[in-house]
Amino acid sequence: MTELDGANAHSWNNRIGALVEHNPACGLRDNTKDHRHVTHKADYDADDRFELFLLDDGQQKIEHKEETRVPNTAIFTFNKEDHTLGNLLSQRLLKYEYIVFAAYKVPHPLFATFELRVSTDGTITPKDAIIKCCRDVVQDLGVLKNSFTTEWLGKKIVSEGEAERIARENNTY
Amino acid sequence: MDYDPEGGAINVRFLQADNQRANFIVQNFNLETANSLRRVMLAEIPTLAIDVVEVLDNTSVLADEFVCHRLGLVPLSSRGVGELLYSRDCDCDGYCDQCSVVLTLNAKCTGSEIMKVYARDLVIESNRPNDEVGRPVITDAEGTGSCIVKLRRGQAIHMRCIAKKGIAKEHAKWAPSAAIGFEYDPANKLHHLDYWHEEDPEKEWPKDEERINLDGGPANPDEPFNYEAIPNRFFFDVETVGGLDPDQIVVQGIETLQTKLASVIHELQGSSGGPDGMDLGGAQSPTMNGGAYGAADGGYTTPGYGGASAWGGAGAAQGGTTPYGATPYGGQGQGW
């Protein structure tokens, strides 16, 4: 029993008020307005879910650690990232011939972090390999975006024209 | 590209394009990037949703938190959310016009009929950065939107809803897409699937002939299995909730992923502290400076979660300025 519970244990009303007041997901109940003015977070069952993607105070996005037992190898810890980036980088890195090893793991599913281990053949540092890889993906995505927008416009015009034609034909009946 | 045995350029082919869905095929692409794009479109595109509700009056049969939960899930138009700040990056206490849209719901049943309160009854109160953002999405023929509560004679509901910008990683109410279909290799030529069967999977499992034909026809039983083959054609079917146009979901998904990768590049280069001054110009596509679709979005905004601080300061996003202009990429003020 905390002090809070003990202090309010005599009255149900007070206790409910305290629960609301001390529950950050629920907000405040205004006692002056007949307990009716309540502020709620619209549906939260867990607070601080932004911890999934906001860096903590002083936290680095990427921590870089050299592996001393194996040559040309480094482990990068990405904070507040998940499989979206982990799988993308590790799989994409494997397609370069100078990469000897690339894989990632999520040490614990409740913590938004992953570790990427990269080994190269020595012609490039693991860090530069990742930078190169990221740039190539950015470029690919640029090509994709370009193609997508062009095709979307084309298809939209065609399908709108089609819909108009059908509407016109239906009207003549 | 070197990873592509066919050597073709990445391209998109549309099967269907309308206000609700974008059904398209990406060709000569790779699985990991396609899947990352899918994940980003699901969870990391900023939209607007009701986040905090002040209950002024509620004599309906539904409990306060029940109604609040329903309000949170009401789709709001997110066209132009780029002009809103994330509430956590804003200088104000709580919320203000720069980081939120306030809607009120005020209804009282006075007649003998049961009264339904709909999404269309949400009235926007605050000054919005543009006319579109925050408007409840209404797509049904009656023009009512979704039903929030029913009221009997004498019952009333009065709520003040504060809608904020967020991403679906925090809560699914911020998801821009209702569903994203994602498929590759419908004929299972790569044997990534191992179909459960009693006698013969060929007879027992249904086939999507149309898709299979779009993907180069069924497997030739006379050919040996090509164990080096990799997927390169991906079927996407992006359906919007209504807050964003389906093409904008895809385009913003691509941009969000590019921003994410750019932040990795920047972070890695920054940690070396080297004056190599590598500029991102090399990695850009010619479309980046706003192609035909630049209207709603002047190129890149910061992925405001994490704010500018993710890239080590430069609080350009703070101070009540627009979120534009704060680039995560070192000194480059403008550009992609």
JSON list of N, CA and C in Angstrom, two decimals, chain B residues 186-224:
[
{"chain": "B", "resi": 186, "resn": "PRO", "atom": "N", "xyz": [3.53, -14.89, -56.90]},
{"chain": "B", "resi": 186, "resn": "PRO", "atom": "CA", "xyz": [2.25, -15.56, -56.63]},
{"chain": "B", "resi": 186, "resn": "PRO", "atom": "C", "xyz": [2.25, -17.04, -57.04]},
{"chain": "B", "resi": 187, "resn": "ALA", "atom": "N", "xyz": [3.10, -17.41, -57.98]},
{"chain": "B", "resi": 187, "resn": "ALA", "atom": "CA", "xyz": [3.14, -18.82, -58.41]},
{"chain": "B", "resi": 187, "resn": "ALA", "atom": "C", "xyz": [4.05, -19.67, -57.51]},
{"chain": "B", "resi": 188, "resn": "ASN", "atom": "N", "xyz": [4.67, -19.04, -56.53]},
{"chain": "B", "resi": 188, "resn": "ASN", "atom": "CA", "xyz": [5.59, -19.74, -55.62]},
{"chain": "B", "resi": 188, "resn": "ASN", "atom": "C", "xyz": [6.72, -20.43, -56.37]},
{"chain": "B", "resi": 189, "resn": "LYS", "atom": "N", "xyz": [7.24, -19.76, -57.38]},
{"chain": "B", "resi": 189, "resn": "LYS", "atom": "CA", "xyz": [8.35, -20.34, -58.13]},
{"chain": "B", "resi": 189, "resn": "LYS", "atom": "C", "xyz": [9.64, -20.34, -57.33]},
{"chain": "B", "resi": 190, "resn": "LEU", "atom": "N", "xyz": [9.71, -19.47, -56.35]},
{"chain": "B", "resi": 190, "resn": "LEU", "atom": "CA", "xyz": [10.93, -19.38, -55.55]},
{"chain": "B", "resi": 190, "resn": "LEU", "atom": "C", "xyz": [10.91, -20.35, -54.37]},
{"chain": "B", "resi": 191, "resn": "HIS", "atom": "N", "xyz": [9.78, -21.00, -54.18]},
{"chain": "B", "resi": 191, "resn": "HIS", "atom": "CA", "xyz": [9.61, -21.95, -53.07]},
{"chain": "B", "resi": 191, "resn": "HIS", "atom": "C", "xyz": [9.81, -21.27, -51.71]},
{"chain": "B", "resi": 192, "resn": "HIS", "atom": "N", "xyz": [9.44, -19.99, -51.62]},
{"chain": "B", "resi": 192, "resn": "HIS", "atom": "CA", "xyz": [9.48, -19.36, -50.29]},
{"chain": "B", "resi": 192, "resn": "HIS", "atom": "C", "xyz": [8.35, -19.88, -49.41]},
{"chain": "B", "resi": 193, "resn": "LEU", "atom": "N", "xyz": [7.32, -20.44, -50.04]},
{"chain": "B", "resi": 193, "resn": "LEU", "atom": "CA", "xyz": [6.21, -21.01, -49.29]},
{"chain": "B", "resi": 193, "resn": "LEU", "atom": "C", "xyz": [6.26, -22.53, -49.42]},
{"chain": "B", "resi": 194, "resn": "ASP", "atom": "N", "xyz": [5.87, -23.15, -48.34]},
{"chain": "B", "resi": 194, "resn": "ASP", "atom": "CA", "xyz": [5.78, -24.61, -48.34]},
{"chain": "B", "resi": 194, "resn": "ASP", "atom": "C", "xyz": [4.32, -24.93, -48.03]},
{"chain": "B", "resi": 195, "resn": "TYR", "atom": "N", "xyz": [3.54, -25.17, -49.07]},
{"chain": "B", "resi": 195, "resn": "TYR", "atom": "CA", "xyz": [2.11, -25.33, -48.88]},
{"chain": "B", "resi": 195, "resn": "TYR", "atom": "C", "xyz": [1.78, -26.63, -48.14]},
{"chain": "B", "resi": 196, "resn": "TRP", "atom": "N", "xyz": [0.97, -26.50, -47.12]},
{"chain": "B", "resi": 196, "resn": "TRP", "atom": "CA", "xyz": [0.47, -27.70, -46.44]},
{"chain": "B", "resi": 196, "resn": "TRP", "atom": "C", "xyz": [-0.46, -28.43, -47.40]},
{"chain": "B", "resi": 197, "resn": "HIS", "atom": "N", "xyz": [-0.40, -29.75, -47.44]},
{"chain": "B", "resi": 197, "resn": "HIS", "atom": "CA", "xyz": [-1.29, -30.47, -48.35]},
{"chain": "B", "resi": 197, "resn": "HIS", "atom": "C", "xyz": [-1.54, -31.88, -47.83]},
{"chain": "B", "resi": 198, "resn": "GLU", "atom": "N", "xyz": [-2.63, -32.48, -48.37]},
{"chain": "B", "resi": 198, "resn": "GLU", "atom": "CA", "xyz": [-2.90, -33.88, -48.05]},
{"chain": "B", "resi": 198, "resn": "GLU", "atom": "C", "xyz": [-2.29, -34.78, -49.10]},
{"chain": "B", "resi": 199, "resn": "GLU", "atom": "N", "xyz": [-2.63, -34.50, -50.39]},
{"chain": "B", "resi": 199, "resn": "GLU", "atom": "CA", "xyz": [-2.02, -35.28, -51.45]},
{"chain": "B", "resi": 199, "resn": "GLU", "atom": "C", "xyz": [-1.21, -34.43, -52.42]},
{"chain": "B", "resi": 200, "resn": "ASP", "atom": "N", "xyz": [-1.87, -33.39, -52.95]},
{"chain": "B", "resi": 200, "resn": "ASP", "atom": "CA", "xyz": [-1.20, -32.61, -53.97]},
{"chain": "B", "resi": 200, "resn": "ASP", "atom": "C", "xyz": [-1.54, -31.13, -53.79]},
{"chain": "B", "resi": 201, "resn": "PRO", "atom": "N", "xyz": [-0.55, -30.31, -53.41]},
{"chain": "B", "resi": 201, "resn": "PRO", "atom": "CA", "xyz": [-0.86, -28.89, -53.20]},
{"chain": "B", "resi": 201, "resn": "PRO", "atom": "C", "xyz": [-1.39, -28.23, -54.47]},
{"chain": "B", "resi": 202, "resn": "GLU", "atom": "N", "xyz": [-0.99, -28.71, -55.63]},
{"chain": "B", "resi": 202, "resn": "GLU", "atom": "CA", "xyz": [-1.47, -28.12, -56.89]},
{"chain": "B", "resi": 202, "resn": "GLU", "atom": "C", "xyz": [-2.99, -28.18, -56.99]},
{"chain": "B", "resi": 203, "resn": "LYS", "atom": "N", "xyz": [-3.57, -29.25, -56.49]},
{"chain": "B", "resi": 203, "resn": "LYS", "atom": "CA", "xyz": [-5.01, -29.43, -56.60]},
{"chain": "B", "resi": 203, "resn": "LYS", "atom": "C", "xyz": [-5.74, -28.78, -55.43]},
{"chain": "B", "resi": 204, "resn": "GLU", "atom": "N", "xyz": [-5.10, -28.72, -54.28]},
{"chain": "B", "resi": 204, "resn": "GLU", "atom": "CA", "xyz": [-5.82, -28.33, -53.08]},
{"chain": "B", "resi": 204, "resn": "GLU", "atom": "C", "xyz": [-5.81, -26.84, -52.81]},
{"chain": "B", "resi": 205, "resn": "TRP", "atom": "N", "xyz": [-4.87, -26.11, -53.39]},
{"chain": "B", "resi": 205, "resn": "TRP", "atom": "CA", "xyz": [-4.78, -24.68, -53.10]},
{"chain": "B", "resi": 205, "resn": "TRP", "atom": "C", "xyz": [-5.31, -23.86, -54.26]},
{"chain": "B", "resi": 206, "resn": "PRO", "atom": "N", "xyz": [-6.06, -22.79, -53.96]},
{"chain": "B", "resi": 206, "resn": "PRO", "atom": "CA", "xyz": [-6.54, -21.92, -55.04]},
{"chain": "B", "resi": 206, "resn": "PRO", "atom": "C", "xyz": [-5.38, -21.14, -55.66]},
{"chain": "B", "resi": 207, "resn": "LYS", "atom": "N", "xyz": [-5.58, -20.76, -56.92]},
{"chain": "B", "resi": 207, "resn": "LYS", "atom": "CA", "xyz": [-4.52, -20.01, -57.61]},
{"chain": "B", "resi": 207, "resn": "LYS", "atom": "C", "xyz": [-5.08, -18.68, -58.09]},
{"chain": "B", "resi": 208, "resn": "ASP", "atom": "N", "xyz": [-4.28, -17.67, -58.00]},
{"chain": "B", "resi": 208, "resn": "ASP", "atom": "CA", "xyz": [-4.64, -16.37, -58.55]},
{"chain": "B", "resi": 208, "resn": "ASP", "atom": "C", "xyz": [-4.06, -16.27, -59.96]},
{"chain": "B", "resi": 209, "resn": "GLU", "atom": "N", "xyz": [-4.83, -16.78, -60.94]},
{"chain": "B", "resi": 209, "resn": "GLU", "atom": "CA", "xyz": [-4.30, -16.87, -62.32]},
{"chain": "B", "resi": 209, "resn": "GLU", "atom": "C", "xyz": [-3.87, -15.51, -62.85]},
{"chain": "B", "resi": 210, "resn": "GLU", "atom": "N", "xyz": [-4.68, -14.49, -62.52]},
{"chain": "B", "resi": 210, "resn": "GLU", "atom": "CA", "xyz": [-4.39, -13.16, -63.06]},
{"chain": "B", "resi": 210, "resn": "GLU", "atom": "C", "xyz": [-3.02, -12.66, -62.59]},
{"chain": "B", "resi": 211, "resn": "ARG", "atom": "N", "xyz": [-2.81, -12.80, -61.30]},
{"chain": "B", "resi": 211, "resn": "ARG", "atom": "CA", "xyz": [-1.53, -12.37, -60.74]},
{"chain": "B", "resi": 211, "resn": "ARG", "atom": "C", "xyz": [-0.39, -13.20, -61.30]},
{"chain": "B", "resi": 212, "resn": "ILE", "atom": "N", "xyz": [-0.62, -14.51, -61.40]},
{"chain": "B", "resi": 212, "resn": "ILE", "atom": "CA", "xyz": [0.44, -15.38, -61.88]},
{"chain": "B", "resi": 212, "resn": "ILE", "atom": "C", "xyz": [0.84, -14.99, -63.30]},
{"chain": "B", "resi": 213, "resn": "ASN", "atom": "N", "xyz": [-0.17, -14.64, -64.12]},
{"chain": "B", "resi": 213, "resn": "ASN", "atom": "CA", "xyz": [0.15, -14.22, -65.48]},
{"chain": "B", "resi": 213, "resn": "ASN", "atom": "C", "xyz": [0.90, -12.90, -65.49]},
{"chain": "B", "resi": 214, "resn": "LEU", "atom": "N", "xyz": [0.55, -12.03, -64.55]},
{"chain": "B", "resi": 214, "resn": "LEU", "atom": "CA", "xyz": [1.28, -10.76, -64.46]},
{"chain": "B", "resi": 214, "resn": "LEU", "atom": "C", "xyz": [2.72, -10.99, -64.02]},
{"chain": "B", "resi": 215, "resn": "ASP", "atom": "N", "xyz": [2.97, -12.10, -63.39]},
{"chain": "B", "resi": 215, "resn": "ASP", "atom": "CA", "xyz": [4.29, -12.39, -62.85]},
{"chain": "B", "resi": 215, "resn": "ASP", "atom": "C", "xyz": [5.02, -13.44, -63.69]},
{"chain": "B", "resi": 216, "resn": "GLY", "atom": "N", "xyz": [4.71, -13.49, -64.98]},
{"chain": "B", "resi": 216, "resn": "GLY", "atom": "CA", "xyz": [5.48, -14.36, -65.88]},
{"chain": "B", "resi": 216, "resn": "GLY", "atom": "C", "xyz": [4.97, -15.78, -65.98]},
{"chain": "B", "resi": 217, "resn": "GLY", "atom": "N", "xyz": [3.74, -16.02, -65.61]},
{"chain": "B", "resi": 217, "resn": "GLY", "atom": "CA", "xyz": [3.14, -17.34, -65.80]},
{"chain": "B", "resi": 217, "resn": "GLY", "atom": "C", "xyz": [3.56, -18.34, -64.77]},
{"chain": "B", "resi": 218, "resn": "PRO", "atom": "N", "xyz": [2.91, -19.51, -64.78]},
{"chain": "B", "resi": 218, "resn": "PRO", "atom": "CA", "xyz": [3.23, -20.54, -63.79]},
{"chain": "B", "resi": 218, "resn": "PRO", "atom": "C", "xyz": [4.60, -21.17, -64.05]},
{"chain": "B", "resi": 219, "resn": "ALA", "atom": "N", "xyz": [5.09, -21.88, -63.05]},
{"chain": "B", "resi": 219, "resn": "ALA", "atom": "CA", "xyz": [6.41, -22.50, -63.17]},
{"chain": "B", "resi": 219, "resn": "ALA", "atom": "C", "xyz": [6.38, -23.59, -64.24]},
{"chain": "B", "resi": 220, "resn": "ASN", "atom": "N", "xyz": [7.46, -23.70, -64.97]},
{"chain": "B", "resi": 220, "resn": "ASN", "atom": "CA", "xyz": [7.59, -24.76, -65.97]},
{"chain": "B", "resi": 220, "resn": "ASN", "atom": "C", "xyz": [8.09, -26.02, -65.27]},
{"chain": "B", "resi": 221, "resn": "PRO", "atom": "N", "xyz": [7.28, -27.08, -65.25]},
{"chain": "B", "resi": 221, "resn": "PRO", "atom": "CA", "xyz": [7.67, -28.27, -64.47]},
{"chain": "B", "resi": 221, "resn": "PRO", "atom": "C", "xyz": [8.90, -28.98, -65.05]},
{"chain": "B", "resi": 222, "resn": "ASP", "atom": "N", "xyz": [9.24, -28.68, -66.32]},
{"chain": "B", "resi": 222, "resn": "ASP", "atom": "CA", "xyz": [10.40, -29.36, -66.92]},
{"chain": "B", "resi": 222, "resn": "ASP", "atom": "C", "xyz": [11.72, -28.71, -66.54]},
{"chain": "B", "resi": 223, "resn": "GLU", "atom": "N", "xyz": [11.63, -27.45, -66.10]},
{"chain": "B", "resi": 223, "resn": "GLU", "atom": "CA", "xyz": [12.86, -26.76, -65.75]},
{"chain": "B", "resi": 223, "resn": "GLU", "atom": "C", "xyz": [13.31, -27.14, -64.36]},
{"chain": "B", "resi": 224, "resn": "PRO", "atom": "N", "xyz": [14.62, -27.27, -64.15]},
{"chain": "B", "resi": 224, "resn": "PRO", "atom": "CA", "xyz": [15.09, -27.51, -62.78]},
{"chain": "B", "resi": 224, "resn": "PRO", "atom": "C", "xyz": [14.87, -26.27, -61.93]}
]
